[in-house]
XYZ file of C-alpha atoms in Angstrom:
387
model
C -158.024 -146.145 -145.048
C -158.946 -148.392 -142.287
C -162.178 -150.262 -142.615
C -165.026 -148.889 -140.584
C -166.613 -151.212 -138.074
C -170.176 -152.106 -138.825
C -172.767 -150.682 -136.439
C -175.327 -153.368 -137.284
C -176.181 -155.715 -134.439
C -175.514 -159.290 -135.305
C -178.668 -161.308 -135.911
C -179.478 -163.684 -133.147
C -180.280 -167.124 -134.406
C -183.509 -168.429 -132.974
C -183.691 -172.180 -132.679
C -187.266 -173.195 -133.012
C -187.199 -176.846 -133.977
C -185.710 -178.642 -131.022
C -187.401 -176.700 -128.219
C -190.767 -177.064 -130.038
C -190.304 -180.766 -130.230
C -189.355 -180.929 -126.577
C -192.357 -178.824 -125.602
C -194.741 -180.983 -127.609
C -193.350 -184.167 -126.084
C -193.598 -182.726 -122.611
C -197.165 -181.628 -123.234
C -198.162 -185.043 -124.484
C -196.532 -186.674 -121.512
C -198.406 -184.323 -119.194
C -201.714 -185.053 -120.896
C -201.082 -188.797 -120.716
C -200.134 -188.558 -117.066
C -203.182 -186.464 -116.256
C -205.426 -188.882 -118.170
C -203.983 -191.838 -116.289
C -204.372 -190.067 -112.965
C -207.925 -189.078 -113.832
C -208.784 -192.649 -114.798
C -207.299 -193.914 -111.545
C -208.939 -191.253 -109.492
C -212.396 -191.522 -111.110
C -213.492 -195.165 -111.555
C -216.652 -196.043 -113.451
C -219.680 -194.806 -111.558
C -221.452 -197.467 -109.524
C -224.973 -198.355 -110.542
C -227.606 -196.468 -108.590
C -229.806 -198.315 -106.137
C -232.767 -197.826 -108.479
C -230.844 -199.598 -111.228
C -229.960 -202.416 -108.845
C -233.617 -202.773 -107.888
C -234.602 -202.920 -111.548
C -231.918 -205.519 -112.312
C -232.927 -207.689 -109.365
C -236.627 -207.489 -110.241
C -235.830 -208.370 -113.841
C -233.713 -211.351 -112.785
C -236.502 -212.629 -110.554
C -238.943 -212.227 -113.443
C -236.595 -214.162 -115.747
C -236.294 -216.830 -113.064
C -240.093 -216.976 -112.976
C -240.190 -217.520 -116.724
C -237.557 -220.255 -116.469
C -239.582 -221.818 -113.640
C -242.633 -222.071 -115.898
C -240.447 -223.654 -118.581
C -239.210 -226.112 -115.953
C -242.783 -226.896 -114.860
C -243.843 -227.414 -118.463
C -240.906 -229.725 -119.193
C -241.439 -231.644 -115.950
C -245.100 -232.230 -116.747
C -244.262 -233.258 -120.322
C -241.577 -235.646 -119.052
C -244.032 -237.281 -116.649
C -246.617 -237.685 -119.408
C -244.017 -239.077 -121.806
C -242.692 -241.474 -119.159
C -246.221 -242.855 -118.671
C -246.569 -243.299 -122.441
C -243.180 -245.017 -122.706
C -243.988 -247.396 -119.840
C -247.303 -248.323 -121.480
C -245.584 -248.917 -124.833
C -242.879 -251.069 -123.244
C -245.544 -253.158 -121.492
C -247.341 -253.560 -124.822
C -244.103 -254.549 -126.551
C -243.484 -257.203 -123.878
C -247.008 -258.634 -124.317
C -246.627 -258.726 -128.086
C -243.279 -260.457 -127.706
C -245.022 -263.189 -125.695
C -247.713 -263.498 -128.366
C -245.056 -263.667 -131.063
C -243.194 -266.377 -129.206
C -246.425 -268.354 -128.788
C -247.110 -268.098 -132.528
C -243.533 -269.191 -133.183
C -243.978 -272.242 -130.916
C -247.174 -273.203 -132.739
C -245.366 -273.064 -136.072
C -242.581 -275.154 -134.617
C -245.069 -277.794 -133.496
C -246.525 -278.063 -136.982
C -243.100 -278.195 -138.573
C -241.980 -280.976 -136.221
C -245.158 -282.970 -136.863
C -244.716 -282.666 -140.623
C -241.072 -283.729 -140.324
C -241.969 -286.823 -138.322
C -244.859 -287.917 -140.551
C -243.350 -286.951 -143.877
C -245.515 -286.231 -146.921
C -247.487 -288.920 -148.816
C -249.036 -288.396 -152.231
C -252.850 -288.454 -152.295
C -252.924 -291.448 -154.703
C -250.733 -293.494 -152.360
C -252.941 -292.575 -149.414
C -256.003 -293.777 -151.379
C -254.466 -297.174 -152.199
C -253.087 -297.689 -148.695
C -256.363 -296.865 -147.006
C -258.448 -299.752 -145.655
C -261.469 -298.480 -147.532
C -262.520 -295.399 -149.598
C -264.350 -293.842 -146.629
C -261.184 -294.021 -144.524
C -259.270 -292.227 -147.288
C -261.786 -289.405 -147.427
C -261.735 -289.043 -143.598
C -257.935 -288.833 -143.556
C -257.899 -286.373 -146.466
C -260.417 -284.074 -144.692
C -258.312 -284.226 -141.530
C -255.194 -283.219 -143.465
C -257.053 -280.325 -145.099
C -258.118 -279.059 -141.669
C -254.531 -279.438 -140.451
C -253.285 -277.430 -143.436
C -255.874 -274.709 -142.709
C -254.696 -274.445 -139.092
C -251.104 -274.228 -140.244
C -251.958 -271.418 -142.635
C -253.753 -269.560 -139.845
C -250.765 -270.068 -137.559
C -248.464 -268.600 -140.202
C -250.795 -265.647 -140.758
C -251.046 -265.008 -136.998
C -247.281 -265.164 -136.680
C -246.754 -262.612 -139.436
C -249.436 -260.323 -137.983
C -247.908 -260.465 -134.504
C -244.457 -259.904 -135.952
C -245.611 -256.743 -137.796
C -247.453 -255.351 -134.768
C -244.531 -256.060 -132.462
C -242.114 -254.273 -134.814
C -244.468 -251.268 -135.009
C -244.771 -251.016 -131.238
C -241.018 -251.342 -130.796
C -240.533 -248.438 -133.214
C -243.080 -246.336 -131.279
C -241.321 -247.150 -128.025
C -237.941 -246.124 -129.440
C -239.378 -242.830 -130.714
C -241.090 -242.151 -127.377
C -237.840 -242.807 -125.531
C -236.065 -240.321 -127.790
C -238.784 -237.728 -127.079
C -238.450 -238.407 -123.363
C -234.690 -237.892 -123.566
C -235.204 -234.537 -125.329
C -237.766 -233.458 -122.736
C -235.445 -234.413 -119.888
C -232.692 -232.337 -121.506
C -235.073 -229.345 -121.632
C -235.906 -229.997 -117.984
C -232.248 -229.880 -116.971
C -231.637 -226.738 -119.034
C -234.624 -224.954 -117.482
C -233.443 -225.920 -114.007
C -229.996 -224.520 -114.737
C -231.526 -221.292 -116.074
C -233.537 -220.821 -112.868
C -230.508 -221.424 -110.693
C -228.381 -219.077 -112.800
C -230.856 -216.172 -112.622
C -231.376 -216.596 -108.897
C -227.611 -216.755 -108.380
C -227.136 -213.503 -110.281
C -229.839 -211.810 -108.205
C -228.239 -212.982 -104.952
C -224.823 -211.812 -106.149
C -226.170 -208.314 -106.866
C -227.818 -208.066 -103.465
C -224.742 -209.375 -101.646
C -222.631 -206.494 -102.969
C -224.850 -203.820 -101.437
C -223.664 -201.910 -98.404
C -225.797 -201.542 -95.296
C -226.869 -198.067 -96.413
C -227.720 -199.308 -99.911
C -229.779 -202.153 -98.496
C -231.674 -199.651 -96.371
C -232.347 -197.486 -99.413
C -233.465 -200.537 -101.385
C -235.871 -201.454 -98.579
C -237.238 -197.908 -98.637
C -237.805 -198.158 -102.391
C -239.688 -201.415 -101.849
C -241.870 -199.767 -99.192
C -242.711 -196.915 -101.559
C -243.515 -199.387 -104.337
C -245.789 -201.364 -102.024
C -247.500 -198.194 -100.782
C -248.249 -197.068 -104.327
C -249.575 -200.521 -105.185
C -251.840 -200.450 -102.108
C -253.126 -197.017 -103.069
C -254.137 -198.309 -106.499
C -255.756 -201.339 -104.881
C -257.821 -199.057 -102.649
C -258.946 -197.083 -105.689
C -260.039 -200.296 -107.401
C -261.890 -201.374 -104.258
C -263.804 -198.075 -104.211
C -264.660 -198.399 -107.900
C -265.865 -201.967 -107.443
C -267.918 -201.013 -104.383
C -269.529 -198.141 -106.279
C -270.262 -200.394 -109.262
C -271.832 -203.016 -106.982
C -273.951 -200.421 -105.217
C -275.187 -199.112 -108.548
C -275.956 -202.636 -109.786
C -277.850 -203.406 -106.571
C -279.816 -200.185 -106.883
C -280.820 -200.962 -110.466
C -281.751 -204.527 -109.523
C -283.902 -203.260 -106.680
C -285.645 -200.805 -108.973
C -286.236 -203.503 -111.576
C -287.653 -205.841 -108.936
C -289.906 -203.077 -107.620
C -291.242 -202.333 -111.082
C -291.772 -205.980 -111.920
C -293.614 -206.583 -108.679
C -293.238 -209.511 -106.343
C -295.032 -212.200 -108.355
C -294.267 -215.922 -108.434
C -292.329 -215.597 -111.694
C -289.954 -213.074 -110.171
C -289.401 -215.254 -107.157
C -288.606 -218.276 -109.314
C -286.195 -216.316 -111.479
C -284.402 -214.939 -108.445
C -284.081 -218.416 -106.988
C -282.490 -219.801 -110.148
C -280.020 -216.946 -110.418
C -279.090 -217.215 -106.758
C -278.498 -220.944 -107.107
C -276.083 -220.444 -110.003
C -274.305 -217.610 -108.243
C -274.214 -219.592 -105.023
C -272.319 -222.436 -106.726
C -269.656 -220.076 -108.075
C -269.426 -218.297 -104.721
C -268.960 -221.595 -102.895
C -266.070 -222.567 -105.180
C -264.439 -219.162 -104.738
C -264.770 -219.455 -100.959
C -263.044 -222.850 -101.024
C -260.278 -221.471 -103.250
C -259.635 -218.549 -100.904
C -259.900 -220.686 -97.775
C -257.204 -222.966 -99.142
C -255.018 -220.054 -100.259
C -255.274 -218.317 -96.863
C -254.213 -221.541 -95.143
C -250.969 -221.500 -97.174
C -249.952 -217.966 -96.145
C -246.507 -218.044 -94.567
C -245.303 -221.104 -96.484
C -242.135 -220.535 -98.546
C -241.919 -220.016 -102.277
C -239.918 -222.822 -103.904
C -239.675 -222.935 -107.678
C -241.240 -226.061 -109.140
C -243.133 -226.845 -105.903
C -246.822 -227.804 -105.801
C -247.313 -228.226 -102.060
C -248.155 -229.053 -99.428
C -245.204 -227.471 -97.601
C -244.112 -225.010 -100.317
C -245.315 -223.622 -103.643
C -244.383 -221.663 -106.706
C -246.960 -219.232 -108.093
C -248.810 -221.561 -110.465
C -248.446 -224.497 -108.099
C -250.414 -222.533 -105.496
C -253.198 -221.521 -107.889
C -253.524 -225.062 -109.216
C -253.728 -226.537 -105.702
C -256.243 -223.900 -104.549
C -258.660 -224.551 -107.394
C -258.227 -228.305 -106.997
C -259.377 -227.881 -103.392
C -262.586 -226.421 -104.869
C -263.007 -229.444 -107.144
C -261.733 -227.792 -110.321
C -258.672 -229.101 -112.176
C -256.616 -226.457 -113.956
C -253.288 -226.862 -115.822
C -249.880 -226.632 -114.182
C -248.238 -223.639 -115.877
C -249.261 -219.983 -116.057
C -249.173 -220.228 -119.863
C -251.883 -222.896 -119.793
C -253.838 -221.518 -116.838
C -254.388 -218.211 -118.634
C -256.280 -220.138 -121.339
C -258.645 -221.694 -118.800
C -262.142 -220.411 -118.133
C -263.398 -216.943 -119.029
C -261.346 -213.771 -119.477
C -262.412 -210.910 -117.209
C -261.459 -207.241 -117.007
C -259.592 -205.937 -113.960
C -262.583 -203.817 -112.972
C -264.798 -206.928 -113.001
C -262.566 -209.161 -110.859
C -264.221 -211.390 -108.279
C -262.694 -213.381 -105.408
C -261.083 -216.576 -106.712
C -260.223 -215.170 -110.142
C -256.664 -215.622 -111.373
C -254.604 -212.531 -112.170
C -251.585 -212.899 -114.460
C -248.567 -210.597 -114.675
C -245.868 -209.448 -117.114
C -245.957 -209.674 -120.890
C -244.530 -213.191 -120.783
C -247.248 -214.328 -118.314
C -244.633 -215.608 -115.888
C -246.553 -214.972 -112.644
C -250.064 -215.506 -111.280
C -252.006 -214.780 -108.109
C -255.482 -215.441 -106.656
C -257.710 -212.397 -106.374
C -259.229 -212.041 -102.896
C -261.131 -208.790 -103.340
C -260.481 -205.073 -102.730
C -257.615 -205.010 -105.216
C -255.618 -207.602 -103.251
C -254.416 -211.106 -104.061
C -252.807 -214.116 -102.395
C -249.730 -215.382 -104.232
C -246.367 -217.100 -103.914
C -244.124 -214.146 -104.852
C -240.527 -215.218 -105.446
C -237.578 -217.124 -103.957
C -236.790 -215.942 -100.442
C -240.399 -214.838 -99.823
C -243.440 -216.597 -98.379
C -247.013 -216.920 -99.625
C -248.695 -213.619 -98.726
C -251.383 -211.075 -99.491
C -250.388 -208.226 -101.793
C -251.829 -205.615 -104.117
C -252.426 -206.801 -107.658
C -250.736 -203.559 -108.779
C -247.367 -204.571 -107.352
C -246.520 -205.987 -110.795
C -247.704 -205.078 -114.316
C -250.978 -206.901 -114.981
C -251.284 -209.012 -118.129
C -254.870 -210.153 -117.731
C -257.281 -212.213 -115.633
C -259.448 -215.319 -115.964
C -262.297 -216.940 -114.050
C -261.606 -220.704 -114.126
C -265.166 -221.715 -113.200
């Protein structure tokens, strides 16, 4: 009986391994390609103009800090140089004194060598008479005393000269260290200013315009705050005047009141006169360029201007902002008077001269000139009244 053909359909073999591998590889390749294209098509976002403004302001502030470090090191180097010069002069004088003492000793030694030494008994027998012996013996005793003094003087001068030489060497080493700090601070200033210029140079025309607009808004807000302070100060003054008038009215117009008023006015007049001189000097510098490390007369940095202004009023204040802030009396912002010094930033790296109505005169930063500006343009640290 012939075999019957099977009606079952043959099973179709499904190959899953190879195509799956091929699909996975293709998918990975596609993802990699897309990622690469995306990376090429979407570069890192450029910093916004607000970020650029913040970076530039921060770099200028850091440059201001480095400038104060430079000023401090420069002043210390000058002081140390004066000390070293004085010590070297002293060493030279002591060397002359030592040489003179050495010559005196040499004279005695030569005299003793030429005369030799004679025993006292021989001197007695060789003398013409006893009185002559005693005269010669007294002379020799005096000579021995002078020799001892010469030796003592020589040793004293030798010790002092060695001490002064050691001081001079140490002072020279300190001067070298200070000069190194001076160079480092100078390099730091130049580096920060270079970074700020580099950031600004990369801005497009549109970005520069936007940056200028941000500056205008910042200045406008600072002026608004200054106007508010001016109103507050005017109101406070009016109230103080009113109370003073009432007190004077109640006290009457006797001789004692007149004398008291005269004394108070005299004291206030002295302070007012100094403040007027400070502001007159500061106003005369408006328009002169800011140059870090400069103290005038053609250019200034911030603390160089404040120091020169108060010197014009007959008051010497230190060179750096860090030392100036310790001078005089601390005053609150609400109590500021013309001539007071206003300091900025937590590191006290900037200072200006208060002129009234919330405004100041200051040397702002590299690339800018001495000008009037609101004290609220920068974060206030504190204020002092030097005198």
